[in-house]
């Protein structure tokens, strides 16, 4: 019984896709020169109009353009199959889906389904990747800070007046100079170990086990 239902569904969708795409494919192959010329000509006209007058910003004008494109799309869908009844069914379904209120599918239940089944799993970094990314991002951030301090946007005298060791700041601005002392490095290395991040999923699993 189930096999017969699956077979009938497969035959229906095969027939449906054949009736929809075969005429479109044959038309594209037969009139590809005209279609390509139309696309190029329409693109050039649109580009020239936008370049000369600027993009359309008025809301009503945008609505008119949208409605015109949608109307042309519906006409193409109607004439895109050999069965007018099938075209009408497709158009009715599209109009129904387009006019469905957002509250029917943008709610907590759909958000839950989307988060539950379509959210990609998080990939955690390995220790080597963490160290590599830390070094790269730290170097990048220091270079950005150095570039900003050397730019005219930074009030150097105001910054120096708030520093306890302006000499270290001057060394920091020099690219080839190292502004961290050996004592500070030893003090940093002998500091407390950073707390590793906790995976919320694993913590939830531990709570359920308890």
Short mmCIF file of C-alpha atoms in Angstrom, two decimals:
data_model
loop_
_atom_site.label_atom_id
_atom_site.label_comp_id
_atom_site.label_asym_id
_atom_site.label_seq_id
_atom_site.Cartn_x
_atom_site.Cartn_y
_atom_site.Cartn_z
CA UNK A 1 0.00 0.00 0.00
CA UNK A 2 2.75 2.42 0.97
CA UNK A 3 4.84 1.42 -2.04
CA UNK A 4 1.90 2.04 -4.35
CA UNK A 5 1.30 5.49 -2.82
CA UNK A 6 4.97 6.41 -3.17
CA UNK A 7 5.01 5.16 -6.76
CA UNK A 8 1.92 7.18 -7.66
CA UNK A 9 3.39 10.30 -6.05
CA UNK A 10 6.63 9.82 -7.93
CA UNK A 11 4.80 9.42 -11.23
CA UNK A 12 2.72 12.52 -10.57
CA UNK A 13 5.73 14.69 -9.79
CA UNK A 14 7.64 13.28 -12.77
CA UNK A 15 4.74 14.15 -15.05
CA UNK A 16 4.39 17.56 -13.42
CA UNK A 17 8.07 18.47 -13.82
CA UNK A 18 8.08 17.17 -17.39
CA UNK A 19 5.08 19.28 -18.33
CA UNK A 20 6.59 22.37 -16.73
CA UNK A 21 10.23 22.22 -17.78
CA UNK A 22 10.11 20.56 -21.19
CA UNK A 23 8.35 23.48 -22.92
CA UNK A 24 10.59 26.00 -21.19
CA UNK A 25 13.74 24.12 -22.17
CA UNK A 26 12.63 23.74 -25.78
CA UNK A 27 11.77 27.44 -26.02
CA UNK A 28 15.13 28.43 -24.55
CA UNK A 29 16.99 26.23 -27.01
CA UNK A 30 14.92 27.38 -29.97
CA UNK A 31 14.97 31.12 -29.29
CA UNK A 32 18.18 31.53 -27.27
CA UNK A 33 19.47 34.32 -29.53
CA UNK A 34 16.39 36.45 -28.93
CA UNK A 35 16.40 35.76 -25.20
CA UNK A 36 20.09 36.64 -24.90
CA UNK A 37 19.58 39.80 -26.94
CA UNK A 38 16.62 40.82 -24.80
CA UNK A 39 18.57 40.31 -21.58
CA UNK A 40 21.55 42.32 -22.85
CA UNK A 41 19.37 45.12 -24.26
CA UNK A 42 17.22 45.37 -21.13
CA UNK A 43 20.32 45.36 -18.94
CA UNK A 44 21.95 48.15 -20.93
CA UNK A 45 18.80 50.28 -20.90
CA UNK A 46 18.38 49.79 -17.14
CA UNK A 47 22.03 50.59 -16.51
CA UNK A 48 21.90 53.76 -18.61
CA UNK A 49 18.69 54.92 -16.93
CA UNK A 50 20.04 54.30 -13.42
CA UNK A 51 23.37 55.91 -14.30
CA UNK A 52 21.68 58.99 -15.77
CA UNK A 53 18.82 59.54 -13.31
CA UNK A 54 19.99 57.52 -10.32
CA UNK A 55 18.25 54.54 -8.72
CA UNK A 56 14.54 54.65 -7.97
CA UNK A 57 13.91 55.69 -4.37
CA UNK A 58 10.22 56.60 -4.36
CA UNK A 59 8.09 53.94 -2.67
CA UNK A 60 5.22 54.16 -5.15
CA UNK A 61 7.57 53.88 -8.11
CA UNK A 62 9.18 50.81 -6.56
CA UNK A 63 5.73 49.30 -6.01
CA UNK A 64 4.80 49.91 -9.65
CA UNK A 65 8.00 48.26 -10.84
CA UNK A 66 7.42 45.31 -8.52
CA UNK A 67 3.81 44.84 -9.64
CA UNK A 68 4.80 45.06 -13.30
CA UNK A 69 7.52 42.43 -12.89
CA UNK A 70 5.13 40.17 -10.98
CA UNK A 71 2.49 40.55 -13.69
CA UNK A 72 5.00 39.69 -16.41
CA UNK A 73 6.10 36.67 -14.38
CA UNK A 74 2.53 35.41 -14.07
CA UNK A 75 2.00 35.84 -17.81
CA UNK A 76 5.19 33.90 -18.54
CA UNK A 77 4.12 31.15 -16.14
CA UNK A 78 0.73 30.91 -17.85
CA UNK A 79 2.29 30.59 -21.30
CA UNK A 80 5.18 28.44 -20.09
CA UNK A 81 3.34 25.12 -20.08
CA UNK A 82 1.29 23.19 -22.59
CA UNK A 83 -1.57 22.74 -20.12
CA UNK A 84 -3.40 25.97 -19.23
CA UNK A 85 -5.04 24.24 -16.27
CA UNK A 86 -1.65 23.42 -14.80
CA UNK A 87 -0.50 27.01 -15.28
CA UNK A 88 -3.59 28.30 -13.51
CA UNK A 89 -2.98 25.93 -10.59
CA UNK A 90 0.61 27.15 -10.27
CA UNK A 91 -0.47 30.80 -10.41
CA UNK A 92 -3.17 30.26 -7.78
CA UNK A 93 -0.69 28.55 -5.46
CA UNK A 94 1.85 31.35 -5.91
CA UNK A 95 -0.74 34.04 -5.21
CA UNK A 96 -1.97 32.16 -2.15
CA UNK A 97 1.56 31.76 -0.77
CA UNK A 98 2.37 35.41 -1.51
CA UNK A 99 -0.70 36.69 0.35
CA UNK A 100 -0.38 34.47 3.42
CA UNK A 101 -0.01 36.68 6.52
CA UNK A 102 3.45 36.58 8.03
CA UNK A 103 2.01 35.70 11.40
CA UNK A 104 1.07 32.27 10.07
CA UNK A 105 4.65 31.22 9.35
CA UNK A 106 6.76 33.73 11.31
CA UNK A 107 5.98 32.55 14.82
CA UNK A 108 7.67 30.75 17.68
CA UNK A 109 6.87 27.30 16.32
CA UNK A 110 8.46 27.94 12.93
CA UNK A 111 11.45 29.58 14.60
CA UNK A 112 11.82 26.50 16.79
CA UNK A 113 11.67 24.17 13.79
CA UNK A 114 14.17 26.30 11.90
CA UNK A 115 16.55 26.40 14.87
CA UNK A 116 16.09 22.69 15.64
CA UNK A 117 16.51 21.21 12.18
CA UNK A 118 18.20 23.82 9.98
CA UNK A 119 20.79 25.40 12.26
CA UNK A 120 24.32 24.27 11.56
CA UNK A 121 26.24 22.81 14.46
CA UNK A 122 28.93 24.92 16.03
CA UNK A 123 32.50 23.91 15.35
CA UNK A 124 34.89 24.54 18.22
CA UNK A 125 38.52 25.39 17.67
CA UNK A 126 41.30 23.04 18.57
CA UNK A 127 44.12 24.24 20.80
CA UNK A 128 46.45 24.80 17.84
CA UNK A 129 43.77 26.69 15.93
CA UNK A 130 43.02 28.77 19.03
CA UNK A 131 46.68 29.72 19.49
CA UNK A 132 47.09 30.51 15.79
CA UNK A 133 43.95 32.64 15.67
CA UNK A 134 44.94 34.41 18.89
CA UNK A 135 48.33 35.38 17.49
CA UNK A 136 46.88 36.52 14.17
CA UNK A 137 44.08 38.58 15.68
CA UNK A 138 46.35 40.12 18.33
CA UNK A 139 48.90 41.15 15.71
CA UNK A 140 46.13 42.55 13.52
CA UNK A 141 44.60 44.52 16.40
CA UNK A 142 47.98 45.95 17.42
CA UNK A 143 48.67 47.04 13.84
CA UNK A 144 45.28 48.73 13.61
CA UNK A 145 45.87 50.50 16.93
CA UNK A 146 49.34 51.60 15.84
CA UNK A 147 48.00 52.91 12.53
CA UNK A 148 45.28 54.86 14.32
CA UNK A 149 47.73 56.37 16.80
CA UNK A 150 49.98 57.46 13.93
CA UNK A 151 47.10 58.97 11.96
CA UNK A 152 45.95 62.61 12.23
CA UNK A 153 42.69 61.44 13.82
CA UNK A 154 44.50 60.61 17.06
CA UNK A 155 45.32 63.44 19.46
CA UNK A 156 48.74 62.17 20.52
CA UNK A 157 49.38 64.82 23.17
CA UNK A 158 46.05 64.13 24.83
CA UNK A 159 46.75 60.40 24.88
CA UNK A 160 50.26 60.89 26.28
CA UNK A 161 48.94 63.12 29.06
CA UNK A 162 46.82 60.24 30.36
CA UNK A 163 49.61 57.63 30.28
CA UNK A 164 51.84 56.76 33.20
CA UNK A 165 54.69 55.62 30.93
CA UNK A 166 54.73 57.72 27.74
CA UNK A 167 58.06 56.15 26.74
CA UNK A 168 56.38 52.77 26.24
CA UNK A 169 53.76 54.42 24.07
CA UNK A 170 56.51 55.94 21.93
CA UNK A 171 58.14 52.52 21.59
CA UNK A 172 54.79 51.04 20.65
CA UNK A 173 54.45 53.51 17.78
CA UNK A 174 57.79 52.36 16.39
CA UNK A 175 57.19 49.34 14.20
CA UNK A 176 60.50 47.58 14.90
CA UNK A 177 60.47 48.25 18.64
CA UNK A 178 59.14 45.89 21.32
CA UNK A 179 57.19 47.81 23.97
CA UNK A 180 56.67 44.97 26.50
CA UNK A 181 59.42 44.41 29.07
CA UNK A 182 60.72 41.03 30.20
CA UNK A 183 59.33 41.58 33.68
CA UNK A 184 55.84 42.14 32.27
CA UNK A 185 56.13 38.99 30.17
CA UNK A 186 57.17 36.90 33.20
CA UNK A 187 54.38 38.41 35.26
CA UNK A 188 51.86 37.59 32.54
CA UNK A 189 53.13 34.02 32.10
CA UNK A 190 53.02 33.37 35.84
CA UNK A 191 49.47 34.67 36.15
CA UNK A 192 46.39 32.51 36.75
CA UNK A 193 45.32 30.09 34.06
CA UNK A 194 42.38 31.33 31.99
CA UNK A 195 39.10 29.58 32.61
CA UNK A 196 38.21 27.39 29.63
CA UNK A 197 34.88 28.14 27.97
CA UNK A 198 32.00 25.87 28.88
CA UNK A 199 29.86 24.33 26.19
CA UNK A 200 26.21 25.02 27.11
CA UNK A 201 25.07 21.85 25.36
CA UNK A 202 27.41 19.68 27.40
CA UNK A 203 26.36 21.41 30.62
CA UNK A 204 22.72 20.73 29.82
CA UNK A 205 23.53 17.09 29.20
CA UNK A 206 25.37 16.86 32.53
CA UNK A 207 22.39 18.35 34.35
CA UNK A 208 20.05 15.86 32.74
CA UNK A 209 22.34 12.99 33.74
CA UNK A 210 22.37 14.17 37.33
#
